[in-house]
CSV table of C-alpha atoms in Angstrom, one decimal:
chain,number,residue,atom,x,y,z
A,1,MET,CA,112.4,96.0,100.4
A,2,THR,CA,109.1,96.8,101.5
A,3,ARG,CA,108.2,95.9,105.4
A,4,GLU,CA,105.8,92.8,103.7
A,5,GLU,CA,108.9,91.7,101.7
A,6,LEU,CA,110.4,91.6,105.0
A,7,LEU,CA,108.2,90.0,107.2
A,8,ARG,CA,107.6,87.6,104.4
A,9,HIS,CA,111.2,87.1,104.3
A,10,ALA,CA,111.8,86.6,108.3
A,11,LEU,CA,109.0,83.8,107.7
A,12,ASP,CA,110.7,82.0,104.6
A,13,ALA,CA,114.3,82.3,106.0
A,14,TYR,CA,114.1,81.6,110.0
A,15,GLY,CA,109.8,80.9,110.8
A,16,THR,CA,109.7,84.1,112.7
A,17,GLU,CA,106.6,85.6,112.9
A,18,PRO,CA,105.9,89.1,113.4
A,19,GLU,CA,105.0,89.8,117.6
A,20,SER,CA,103.0,93.1,118.4
A,21,LEU,CA,103.1,93.7,121.8
A,22,TRP,CA,102.1,97.5,122.4
A,23,LEU,CA,98.2,97.6,121.8
A,24,ASP,CA,99.5,101.9,121.2
A,25,GLU,CA,102.0,100.4,118.2
A,26,PRO,CA,99.8,98.5,115.8
A,27,SER,CA,102.5,98.5,113.2
A,28,PHE,CA,105.3,97.6,116.0
A,29,ALA,CA,106.2,94.4,114.6
A,30,VAL,CA,109.1,92.0,116.9
A,31,LEU,CA,111.0,89.5,115.8
A,32,ARG,CA,112.1,87.2,117.4
A,33,HIS,CA,114.6,84.4,117.2
A,34,SER,CA,113.3,80.7,117.5
A,35,LEU,CA,115.4,80.1,120.6
A,36,GLY,CA,115.9,82.1,123.7
A,37,GLY,CA,113.0,84.4,122.5
A,38,LYS,CA,115.8,87.4,121.6
A,39,TRP,CA,114.5,89.7,119.7
A,40,TYR,CA,116.8,90.4,116.8
A,41,GLY,CA,114.5,92.7,114.8
A,42,LEU,CA,112.1,95.4,115.5
A,43,VAL,CA,109.6,96.5,112.4
A,44,MET,CA,108.1,100.0,113.2
A,45,THR,CA,106.1,102.5,110.9
A,46,LEU,CA,107.6,105.9,112.6
A,47,PRO,CA,106.8,109.8,111.0
A,48,ARG,CA,109.8,110.7,109.5
A,49,ARG,CA,110.0,114.0,111.7
A,50,SER,CA,111.1,111.6,114.8
A,51,LEU,CA,114.0,110.0,112.8
A,52,GLY,CA,114.9,113.5,111.5
A,53,LEU,CA,114.4,112.4,108.4
A,54,PRO,CA,113.0,115.5,106.0
A,55,GLY,CA,110.5,115.4,104.6
A,56,GLU,CA,106.4,114.6,106.0
A,57,GLY,CA,104.4,111.5,106.3
A,58,SER,CA,105.7,108.5,107.8
A,59,ILE,CA,108.6,106.2,106.6
A,60,ASP,CA,108.9,102.1,107.6
A,61,VAL,CA,112.4,101.0,109.2
A,62,LEU,CA,114.3,97.9,110.8
A,63,ASN,CA,115.8,98.3,113.8
A,64,LEU,CA,119.0,95.8,114.0
A,65,LYS,CA,121.5,93.9,116.5
A,66,LEU,CA,124.7,94.0,115.0
A,67,ASP,CA,128.7,94.1,115.4
A,68,PRO,CA,129.6,97.9,116.9
A,69,ALA,CA,131.8,98.4,114.6
A,70,LEU,CA,129.5,97.7,111.3
A,71,VAL,CA,127.2,100.0,113.3
A,72,TYR,CA,129.6,102.7,113.2
A,73,ILE,CA,130.2,102.5,109.3
A,74,LEU,CA,126.7,101.4,108.1
A,75,ARG,CA,125.2,104.9,110.0
A,76,GLU,CA,127.4,107.0,107.4
A,77,GLN,CA,125.8,105.2,104.6
A,78,PRO,CA,122.2,106.6,102.9
A,79,GLY,CA,119.2,104.3,104.2
A,80,PHE,CA,121.0,103.9,108.1
A,81,LEU,CA,120.2,105.6,110.4
A,82,PRO,CA,121.4,105.4,114.6
A,83,ALA,CA,119.1,103.3,115.8
A,84,TRP,CA,115.5,104.8,117.4
A,85,HIS,CA,114.9,103.7,121.2
A,86,MET,CA,117.7,101.7,120.8
A,87,ASN,CA,121.4,100.9,122.0
A,88,LYS,CA,123.6,103.1,119.3
A,89,THR,CA,126.3,101.1,119.9
A,90,HIS,CA,125.2,97.1,118.9
A,91,TRP,CA,121.8,98.1,117.2
A,92,LEU,CA,120.7,99.9,113.7
A,93,THR,CA,117.6,101.7,112.1
A,94,VAL,CA,117.4,100.1,108.7
A,95,CYS,CA,114.9,102.9,106.8
A,96,LEU,CA,112.3,100.6,104.5
A,97,ASP,CA,111.9,102.8,101.7
A,98,GLY,CA,114.3,101.5,98.7
A,99,SER,CA,117.5,102.9,100.2
A,100,VAL,CA,119.1,100.3,101.1
A,101,PRO,CA,118.5,97.1,99.1
A,102,PRO,CA,116.9,94.4,99.3
A,103,GLU,CA,119.8,92.5,99.3
A,104,ARG,CA,121.9,94.0,102.2
A,105,VAL,CA,118.7,94.3,103.7
A,106,GLU,CA,118.7,90.0,103.8
A,107,ASP,CA,122.2,90.3,105.1
A,108,LEU,CA,122.0,92.2,108.0
A,109,LEU,CA,119.1,90.8,108.8
A,110,ALA,CA,120.7,87.4,109.1
A,111,GLN,CA,123.5,89.2,111.1
A,112,SER,CA,121.1,90.2,112.9
A,113,TYR,CA,119.3,86.8,113.8
A,114,GLU,CA,122.8,84.8,114.2
């Protein structure tokens, strides 16, 4: 799933428009729950080296808030990393590079939204 596909899905499924909160980070987009305004996702473009990934360049990622037991299990699977700049017990970074099937990303986004 690409960044654009993810943002389209968030709009279609939850009515969420991404918010850009940082002028110095235009690629960062916050997804807020319609009730209460809590974050359920953060889409970012980060240097691969910032995430400990091999190779040059950047990668689009999504931070999600999930059940700690699920976070622990997923961090051991390809395409998932400890949350970048978030609580690593409750948050998880998902790589948006095709390593995680779109249906799985959508399912995890739904869990984070709930």
